[in-house]
mmCIF file of C-alpha atoms (C1' of nucleotides) in Angstrom:
data_model
loop_
_atom_site.group_PDB
_atom_site.id
_atom_site.type_symbol
_atom_site.label_atom_id
_atom_site.label_comp_id
_atom_site.label_asym_id
_atom_site.label_seq_id
_atom_site.Cartn_x
_atom_site.Cartn_y
_atom_site.Cartn_z
ATOM 1 C CA UNK A 1 -10.595 -102.197 -24.650
ATOM 2 C CA UNK A 2 -10.244 -105.757 -23.831
ATOM 3 C CA UNK A 3 -13.169 -107.596 -22.558
ATOM 4 C CA UNK A 4 -13.401 -111.505 -22.468
ATOM 5 C CA UNK A 5 -13.672 -111.935 -26.389
ATOM 6 C CA UNK A 6 -10.534 -109.646 -27.018
ATOM 7 C CA UNK A 7 -8.597 -111.473 -24.398
ATOM 8 C CA UNK A 8 -9.652 -114.697 -25.901
ATOM 9 C CA UNK A 9 -8.778 -113.589 -29.468
ATOM 10 C CA UNK A 10 -5.465 -112.661 -28.183
ATOM 11 C CA UNK A 11 -4.824 -115.823 -26.300
ATOM 12 C CA UNK A 12 -5.818 -117.852 -29.338
ATOM 13 C CA UNK A 13 -3.547 -115.670 -31.536
ATOM 14 C CA UNK A 14 -0.357 -116.169 -29.473
ATOM 15 C CA UNK A 15 -0.778 -119.718 -28.085
ATOM 16 C CA UNK A 16 0.500 -121.591 -31.342
ATOM 17 C CA UNK A 17 3.685 -119.514 -31.368
ATOM 18 C CA UNK A 18 4.214 -120.376 -27.672
ATOM 19 C CA UNK A 19 3.017 -123.860 -26.839
ATOM 20 C CA UNK A 20 5.924 -126.384 -27.310
ATOM 21 C CA UNK A 21 8.291 -123.547 -27.993
ATOM 22 C CA UNK A 22 10.979 -122.024 -25.720
ATOM 23 C CA UNK A 23 10.921 -118.318 -24.398
ATOM 24 C CA UNK A 24 14.569 -117.441 -24.740
ATOM 25 C CA UNK A 25 14.061 -114.282 -22.650
ATOM 26 C CA UNK A 26 12.104 -111.221 -21.968
ATOM 27 C CA UNK A 27 12.936 -107.543 -22.806
ATOM 28 C CA UNK A 28 11.462 -105.087 -20.355
ATOM 29 C CA UNK A 29 11.796 -101.586 -21.642
ATOM 30 C CA UNK A 30 9.429 -99.894 -19.291
ATOM 31 C CA UNK A 31 8.601 -101.689 -16.068
ATOM 32 C CA UNK A 32 6.287 -98.963 -14.553
ATOM 33 C CA UNK A 33 2.932 -100.278 -15.343
ATOM 34 C CA UNK A 34 0.128 -99.648 -12.823
ATOM 35 C CA UNK A 35 1.593 -102.709 -10.805
ATOM 36 C CA UNK A 36 5.467 -102.776 -11.510
ATOM 37 C CA UNK A 37 6.487 -105.371 -13.830
ATOM 38 C CA UNK A 38 8.105 -108.244 -11.877
ATOM 39 C CA UNK A 39 11.856 -107.708 -11.775
ATOM 40 C CA UNK A 40 12.555 -111.437 -12.466
ATOM 41 C CA UNK A 41 11.392 -111.130 -16.151
ATOM 42 C CA UNK A 42 14.784 -109.465 -16.894
ATOM 43 C CA UNK A 43 16.751 -112.429 -15.558
ATOM 44 C CA UNK A 44 14.682 -115.366 -16.960
ATOM 45 C CA UNK A 45 16.204 -117.548 -19.717
ATOM 46 C CA UNK A 46 15.143 -120.565 -21.754
ATOM 47 C CA UNK A 47 11.744 -121.298 -20.590
ATOM 48 C CA UNK A 48 9.746 -124.089 -22.219
ATOM 49 C CA UNK A 49 6.051 -123.246 -22.661
ATOM 50 C CA UNK A 50 3.471 -125.765 -21.629
ATOM 51 C CA UNK A 51 0.315 -123.919 -21.846
ATOM 52 C CA UNK A 52 -1.324 -120.545 -22.686
ATOM 53 C CA UNK A 53 -4.620 -120.213 -20.661
ATOM 54 C CA UNK A 54 -7.237 -117.705 -19.831
ATOM 55 C CA UNK A 55 -9.082 -116.951 -16.684
ATOM 56 C CA UNK A 56 -11.465 -114.020 -17.020
ATOM 57 C CA UNK A 57 -9.399 -111.282 -18.585
ATOM 58 C CA UNK A 58 -6.180 -112.663 -17.402
ATOM 59 C CA UNK A 59 -3.697 -114.555 -19.764
ATOM 60 C CA UNK A 60 -1.577 -117.191 -18.117
ATOM 61 C CA UNK A 61 1.650 -118.522 -19.848
ATOM 62 C CA UNK A 62 2.948 -121.560 -18.106
ATOM 63 C CA UNK A 63 6.476 -122.858 -18.481
ATOM 64 C CA UNK A 64 8.731 -125.363 -16.949
ATOM 65 C CA UNK A 65 10.146 -122.992 -14.188
ATOM 66 C CA UNK A 66 7.176 -120.660 -13.599
ATOM 67 C CA UNK A 67 4.254 -118.711 -15.024
ATOM 68 C CA UNK A 68 3.550 -115.414 -16.408
ATOM 69 C CA UNK A 69 0.376 -113.591 -15.482
ATOM 70 C CA UNK A 70 -0.657 -110.976 -18.012
ATOM 71 C CA UNK A 71 -3.568 -108.539 -18.003
ATOM 72 C CA UNK A 72 -4.236 -106.208 -21.001
ATOM 73 C CA UNK A 73 -5.835 -103.421 -18.772
ATOM 74 C CA UNK A 74 -7.785 -101.045 -20.826
ATOM 75 C CA UNK A 75 -5.327 -100.489 -23.879
ATOM 76 C CA UNK A 76 -3.062 -103.508 -23.927
ATOM 77 C CA UNK A 77 -2.184 -105.421 -26.938
ATOM 78 C CA UNK A 78 0.079 -108.560 -27.573
ATOM 79 C CA UNK A 79 1.203 -108.527 -31.101
ATOM 80 C CA UNK A 80 3.110 -111.278 -32.907
ATOM 81 C CA UNK A 81 5.983 -109.576 -34.678
ATOM 82 C CA UNK A 82 9.288 -110.422 -36.336
ATOM 83 C CA UNK A 83 12.346 -109.880 -34.270
ATOM 84 C CA UNK A 84 13.484 -107.075 -36.435
ATOM 85 C CA UNK A 85 10.174 -105.069 -36.070
ATOM 86 C CA UNK A 86 11.202 -101.342 -35.061
ATOM 87 C CA UNK A 87 10.057 -100.516 -31.436
ATOM 88 C CA UNK A 88 7.249 -97.965 -31.339
ATOM 89 C CA UNK A 89 5.911 -95.795 -28.582
ATOM 90 C CA UNK A 90 4.438 -97.905 -25.705
ATOM 91 C CA UNK A 91 6.166 -101.068 -26.627
ATOM 92 C CA UNK A 92 6.962 -101.995 -22.926
ATOM 93 C CA UNK A 93 7.801 -105.708 -23.052
ATOM 94 C CA UNK A 94 8.869 -108.298 -25.404
ATOM 95 C CA UNK A 95 8.421 -112.028 -25.077
ATOM 96 C CA UNK A 96 11.260 -113.320 -27.210
ATOM 97 C CA UNK A 97 10.733 -116.911 -28.689
ATOM 98 C CA UNK A 98 13.720 -118.929 -29.543
ATOM 99 C CA UNK A 99 14.175 -119.078 -33.349
ATOM 100 C CA UNK A 100 10.777 -117.557 -33.728
ATOM 101 C CA UNK A 101 8.763 -114.420 -33.615
ATOM 102 C CA UNK A 102 8.499 -111.893 -30.787
ATOM 103 C CA UNK A 103 5.306 -111.285 -28.827
ATOM 104 C CA UNK A 104 5.345 -107.505 -28.261
ATOM 105 C CA UNK A 105 3.211 -105.951 -25.332
ATOM 106 C CA UNK A 106 2.139 -102.445 -26.073
ATOM 107 C CA UNK A 107 -0.031 -100.468 -23.641
ATOM 108 C CA UNK A 108 -0.543 -96.978 -24.142
ATOM 109 C CA UNK A 109 -2.398 -96.274 -20.753
ATOM 110 C CA UNK A 110 -0.311 -98.501 -18.787
ATOM 111 C CA UNK A 111 -3.071 -100.235 -16.785
ATOM 112 C CA UNK A 112 -1.769 -103.661 -17.781
ATOM 113 C CA UNK A 113 -0.216 -106.285 -15.580
ATOM 114 C CA UNK A 114 2.835 -108.508 -16.104
ATOM 115 C CA UNK A 115 3.749 -110.663 -13.211
ATOM 116 C CA UNK A 116 5.990 -113.721 -12.652
ATOM 117 C CA UNK A 117 4.993 -116.652 -10.463
ATOM 118 C CA UNK A 118 8.131 -118.779 -9.946
ATOM 119 C CA UNK A 119 8.300 -122.334 -9.526
ATOM 120 C CA UNK A 120 4.974 -124.123 -8.607
ATOM 121 C CA UNK A 121 3.271 -120.958 -7.577
ATOM 122 C CA UNK A 122 0.053 -121.179 -9.585
ATOM 123 C CA UNK A 123 -1.442 -117.774 -10.512
ATOM 124 C CA UNK A 124 -4.929 -119.287 -10.282
ATOM 125 C CA UNK A 125 -4.265 -119.328 -6.398
ATOM 126 C CA UNK A 126 -3.413 -115.553 -6.392
ATOM 127 C CA UNK A 127 -6.013 -113.871 -4.281
ATOM 128 C CA UNK A 128 -7.102 -111.552 -7.239
ATOM 129 C CA UNK A 129 -7.929 -114.806 -9.261
ATOM 130 C CA UNK A 130 -9.376 -116.975 -6.399
ATOM 131 C CA UNK A 131 -12.131 -114.577 -5.921
ATOM 132 C CA UNK A 132 -13.238 -114.391 -9.629
ATOM 133 C CA UNK A 133 -16.691 -115.613 -10.403
ATOM 134 C CA UNK A 134 -17.652 -118.213 -13.063
ATOM 135 C CA UNK A 135 -16.562 -118.226 -16.675
ATOM 136 C CA UNK A 136 -19.477 -117.295 -18.842
ATOM 137 C CA UNK A 137 -18.712 -119.841 -21.543
ATOM 138 C CA UNK A 138 -18.517 -122.871 -19.268
ATOM 139 C CA UNK A 139 -21.557 -125.176 -18.945
ATOM 140 C CA UNK A 140 -21.617 -124.616 -15.136
ATOM 141 C CA UNK A 141 -22.611 -121.046 -15.765
ATOM 142 C CA UNK A 142 -26.388 -121.469 -15.741
ATOM 143 C CA UNK A 143 -29.372 -119.068 -15.179
ATOM 144 C CA UNK A 144 -29.799 -120.573 -11.793
ATOM 145 C CA UNK A 145 -26.094 -119.966 -10.840
ATOM 146 C CA UNK A 146 -26.485 -116.282 -12.126
ATOM 147 C CA UNK A 147 -29.665 -115.675 -10.243
ATOM 148 C CA UNK A 148 -28.153 -116.966 -7.114
ATOM 149 C CA UNK A 149 -25.391 -114.415 -7.328
ATOM 150 C CA UNK A 150 -27.602 -111.460 -8.492
ATOM 151 C CA UNK A 151 -30.144 -112.205 -5.761
ATOM 152 C CA UNK A 152 -27.641 -111.076 -3.066
ATOM 153 C CA UNK A 153 -27.001 -107.659 -4.700
ATOM 154 C CA UNK A 154 -29.081 -104.409 -4.641
ATOM 155 C CA UNK A 155 -26.769 -102.811 -7.158
ATOM 156 C CA UNK A 156 -28.119 -101.913 -10.514
ATOM 157 C CA UNK A 157 -27.826 -105.080 -12.827
ATOM 158 C CA UNK A 158 -25.453 -103.497 -15.305
ATOM 159 C CA UNK A 159 -22.883 -102.930 -12.503
ATOM 160 C CA UNK A 160 -23.434 -106.418 -11.257
ATOM 161 C CA UNK A 161 -22.746 -108.071 -14.695
ATOM 162 C CA UNK A 162 -19.440 -106.013 -14.779
ATOM 163 C CA UNK A 163 -18.468 -107.281 -11.222
ATOM 164 C CA UNK A 164 -15.851 -110.186 -11.838
ATOM 165 C CA UNK A 165 -16.959 -111.611 -8.687
ATOM 166 C CA UNK A 166 -20.454 -112.175 -10.155
ATOM 167 C CA UNK A 167 -19.109 -113.518 -13.534
ATOM 168 C CA UNK A 168 -15.780 -112.802 -15.375
ATOM 169 C CA UNK A 169 -15.244 -111.240 -18.762
ATOM 170 C CA UNK A 170 -18.096 -108.925 -19.064
ATOM 171 C CA UNK A 171 -17.015 -105.325 -19.343
ATOM 172 C CA UNK A 172 -18.790 -102.015 -20.158
ATOM 173 C CA UNK A 173 -19.441 -102.581 -23.797
ATOM 174 C CA UNK A 174 -20.984 -106.272 -23.657
ATOM 175 C CA UNK A 175 -22.932 -105.400 -20.428
ATOM 176 C CA UNK A 176 -24.887 -102.691 -22.429
ATOM 177 C CA UNK A 177 -25.211 -105.185 -25.401
ATOM 178 C CA UNK A 178 -26.414 -108.125 -23.246
ATOM 179 C CA UNK A 179 -29.144 -106.175 -21.384
ATOM 180 C CA UNK A 180 -30.493 -104.853 -24.598
ATOM 181 C CA UNK A 181 -30.667 -108.273 -26.170
ATOM 182 C CA UNK A 182 -32.353 -109.438 -22.917
ATOM 183 C CA UNK A 183 -34.910 -106.563 -22.557
ATOM 184 C CA UNK A 184 -33.668 -105.674 -19.110
ATOM 185 C CA UNK A 185 -33.083 -102.137 -17.958
ATOM 186 C CA UNK A 186 -29.628 -101.527 -16.981
ATOM 187 C CA UNK A 187 -31.119 -99.536 -13.697
ATOM 188 C CA UNK A 188 -32.908 -102.413 -12.318
ATOM 189 C CA UNK A 189 -31.636 -103.820 -9.201
ATOM 190 C CA UNK A 190 -29.701 -106.974 -9.598
ATOM 191 C CA UNK A 191 -32.028 -108.802 -7.048
ATOM 192 C CA UNK A 192 -35.013 -107.922 -9.017
ATOM 193 C CA UNK A 193 -34.023 -109.959 -11.973
ATOM 194 C CA UNK A 194 -36.007 -113.073 -12.058
ATOM 195 C CA UNK A 195 -34.459 -116.717 -12.438
ATOM 196 C CA UNK A 196 -36.181 -116.990 -15.870
ATOM 197 C CA UNK A 197 -34.624 -113.711 -16.844
ATOM 198 C CA UNK A 198 -31.177 -114.913 -15.851
ATOM 199 C CA UNK A 199 -31.749 -117.763 -18.100
ATOM 200 C CA UNK A 200 -32.068 -115.302 -20.930
ATOM 201 C CA UNK A 201 -29.151 -113.334 -19.834
ATOM 202 C CA UNK A 202 -26.913 -116.444 -19.683
ATOM 203 C CA UNK A 203 -27.922 -117.235 -23.251
ATOM 204 C CA UNK A 204 -27.494 -113.938 -24.534
ATOM 205 C CA UNK A 205 -24.023 -113.483 -22.569
ATOM 206 C CA UNK A 206 -22.839 -116.722 -24.441
ATOM 207 C CA UNK A 207 -24.075 -115.894 -27.729
ATOM 208 C CA UNK A 208 -22.750 -112.352 -27.882
ATOM 209 C CA UNK A 209 -19.279 -113.361 -26.345
ATOM 210 C CA UNK A 210 -19.137 -116.307 -28.763
ATOM 211 C CA UNK A 211 -20.054 -114.273 -31.866
ATOM 212 C CA UNK A 212 -17.637 -111.550 -30.837
ATOM 213 C CA UNK A 213 -14.741 -114.007 -30.474
ATOM 214 C CA UNK A 214 -15.686 -115.443 -33.873
ATOM 215 C CA UNK A 215 -15.405 -111.870 -35.269
ATOM 216 C CA UNK A 216 -12.178 -111.139 -33.812
ATOM 217 C CA UNK A 217 -13.402 -108.945 -30.772
ATOM 218 C CA UNK A 218 -14.485 -105.538 -30.623
ATOM 219 C CA UNK A 219 -12.270 -102.593 -31.647
ATOM 220 C CA UNK A 220 -13.641 -99.178 -30.351
ATOM 221 C CA UNK A 221 -10.506 -97.272 -29.867
ATOM 222 C CA UNK A 222 -7.340 -99.207 -30.013
ATOM 223 C CA UNK A 223 -7.885 -102.950 -29.502
ATOM 224 C CA UNK A 224 -6.386 -105.350 -32.118
ATOM 225 C CA UNK A 225 -5.698 -109.032 -32.230
ATOM 226 C CA UNK A 226 -2.158 -110.698 -32.058
ATOM 227 C CA UNK A 227 -1.808 -109.953 -35.862
ATOM 228 C CA UNK A 228 -2.714 -106.243 -35.447
ATOM 229 C CA UNK A 229 -5.936 -106.734 -37.258
ATOM 230 C CA UNK A 230 -8.983 -104.935 -35.668
ATOM 231 C CA UNK A 231 -12.000 -106.633 -34.251
ATOM 232 C CA UNK A 232 -15.032 -106.622 -36.306
ATOM 233 C CA UNK A 233 -17.675 -107.191 -33.698
ATOM 234 C CA UNK A 234 -17.974 -103.393 -33.464
ATOM 235 C CA UNK A 235 -19.959 -103.602 -36.589
ATOM 236 C CA UNK A 236 -22.378 -105.712 -34.592
ATOM 237 C CA UNK A 237 -23.033 -103.497 -31.660
ATOM 238 C CA UNK A 238 -26.704 -102.641 -31.487
ATOM 239 C CA UNK A 239 -26.736 -100.048 -28.692
ATOM 240 C CA UNK A 240 -23.223 -99.240 -27.355
ATOM 241 C CA UNK A 241 -22.167 -95.660 -28.543
ATOM 242 C CA UNK A 242 -25.453 -95.300 -30.420
ATOM 243 C CA UNK A 243 -26.980 -92.417 -28.345
ATOM 244 C CA UNK A 244 -29.768 -90.983 -30.177
ATOM 245 C CA UNK A 245 -29.892 -93.382 -32.992
ATOM 246 C CA UNK A 246 -33.063 -95.508 -33.418
ATOM 247 C CA UNK A 247 -33.299 -98.649 -31.588
ATOM 248 C CA UNK A 248 -32.807 -101.522 -34.006
ATOM 249 C CA UNK A 249 -36.081 -103.138 -32.736
ATOM 250 C CA UNK A 250 -38.555 -100.374 -32.038
ATOM 251 C CA UNK A 251 -37.051 -97.223 -33.474
ATOM 252 C CA UNK A 252 -37.091 -95.377 -30.170
ATOM 253 C CA UNK A 253 -33.822 -93.182 -29.797
ATOM 254 C CA UNK A 254 -31.129 -94.931 -27.759
ATOM 255 C CA UNK A 255 -30.516 -93.252 -24.471
ATOM 256 C CA UNK A 256 -27.147 -92.807 -22.682
ATOM 257 C CA UNK A 257 -26.556 -92.585 -18.876
ATOM 258 C CA UNK A 258 -23.470 -93.051 -16.678
ATOM 259 C CA UNK A 259 -23.806 -96.159 -14.410
ATOM 260 C CA UNK A 260 -20.209 -96.328 -13.304
ATOM 261 C CA UNK A 261 -19.407 -96.139 -17.148
ATOM 262 C CA UNK A 262 -21.345 -95.101 -20.040
ATOM 263 C CA UNK A 263 -24.318 -97.177 -20.613
ATOM 264 C CA UNK A 264 -26.604 -97.256 -23.684
ATOM 265 C CA UNK A 265 -30.139 -98.723 -23.632
ATOM 266 C CA UNK A 266 -33.508 -98.533 -25.341
ATOM 267 C CA UNK A 267 -36.037 -96.973 -22.922
ATOM 268 C CA UNK A 268 -38.917 -98.783 -24.577
ATOM 269 C CA UNK A 269 -37.579 -102.350 -25.117
ATOM 270 C CA UNK A 270 -35.718 -102.586 -21.723
ATOM 271 C CA UNK A 271 -37.743 -102.788 -18.611
ATOM 272 C "C1'" DC B 1 -20.667 -105.907 4.664
ATOM 273 C "C1'" DT B 2 -22.303 -103.384 0.814
ATOM 274 C "C1'" DG B 3 -22.195 -100.072 -2.402
ATOM 275 C "C1'" DA B 4 -20.643 -95.589 -4.420
ATOM 276 C "C1'" DG B 5 -16.950 -93.169 -5.924
ATOM 277 C "C1'" DC B 6 -12.137 -92.113 -6.751
ATOM 278 C "C1'" DT B 7 -7.801 -93.338 -8.748
ATOM 279 C "C1'" DC B 8 -4.134 -94.924 -11.961
ATOM 280 C "C1'" DC B 9 -2.631 -93.346 -17.433
ATOM 281 C "C1'" DT B 10 -2.528 -91.386 -22.292
ATOM 282 C "C1'" DG B 11 -4.239 -89.353 -26.277
ATOM 283 C "C1'" DG B 12 -8.009 -88.078 -29.042
ATOM 284 C "C1'" DG B 13 -11.750 -84.807 -29.362
ATOM 285 C "C1'" DA B 14 -14.564 -80.882 -28.177
ATOM 286 C "C1'" DG B 15 -14.853 -76.227 -26.898
ATOM 287 C "C1'" DC B 16 -13.042 -71.583 -26.393
ATOM 288 C "C1'" DT C 1 -3.306 -72.388 -34.205
ATOM 289 C "C1'" DG C 2 -2.988 -73.532 -29.447
ATOM 290 C "C1'" DC C 3 -4.788 -74.183 -24.889
ATOM 291 C "C1'" DT C 4 -7.618 -76.510 -21.547
ATOM 292 C "C1'" DC C 5 -10.985 -79.744 -20.222
ATOM 293 C "C1'" DC C 6 -13.256 -84.127 -20.456
ATOM 294 C "C1'" DC C 7 -13.614 -88.859 -21.452
ATOM 295 C "C1'" DA C 8 -12.475 -93.928 -22.368
ATOM 296 C "C1'" DG C 9 -11.816 -98.037 -19.889
ATOM 297 C "C1'" DG C 10 -10.595 -102.598 -15.690
ATOM 298 C "C1'" DA C 11 -9.947 -103.224 -11.143
ATOM 299 C "C1'" DG C 12 -8.126 -102.093 -6.866
ATOM 300 C "C1'" DC C 13 -8.705 -99.001 -3.254
ATOM 301 C "C1'" DT C 14 -11.018 -95.881 0.252
ATOM 302 C "C1'" DC C 15 -14.837 -94.141 2.591
ATOM 303 C "C1'" DA C 16 -19.483 -93.532 4.110
#
DNA sequence: CTGAGCTCCTGGGAGC
DNA sequence: TGCTCCCAGGAGCTCA
């Protein structure tokens, strides 16, 4: 389930195959994703790629004549494969690189997004991206900045951390992990988190996301990187999915509650 | 305006 | 064995 680290691992995996190469065409086998795949993809030819960027959980492939905006949804993968690799179930779209490999988009649950922005239309100006909050790995994301945003919200802090208008890239798994590392209860109102605690949150968000990127992301059910290898950060998880198991710090059994999504926490360490 | 809850989809697992 | 039900997850949408 791709959160920021999984998307970044994917971006880094496909970028070398794309940058300074040419996309010869796209193959769209199944356009009925949650949002229909832009019909233009079927007609595009010979697009020199200039950059492969990430904003939040979106990947942006810019070319000489437009940009592709991609979101992996909850079950999407982009795999680099050789052109003769047999198509399997849920292989919805191919990005065919001239004289090179194919980047194959597979998305079992079809919550992904594949949109084309022709000409100079910048995906970053799309309403969905304009409203996105700060990038947690950038220097401008500080405890003060996070506190400023959390102080306006009365929702539980765990839900606030998953709100991509507060910050981007933190999904359900990392929200549980970050709150555990910070000693903050997922139930606490966002506006009751102090500025000092926000500083701790920012530090832990950075550390956990960066460590996960370095380990290839987290594979719970079905994520894998561009080469198909599973993410190894799953072995580093301390509370997520560990209901009833002893807290790694104090030994108290980890508890589970539904806070928009499954949440895991230590009732003793997290206040 | 804010926050809670529902929805899209598929497949794996639990329970009967 | 085979069925039904529930759950996972991101994010847009509706409704109170």
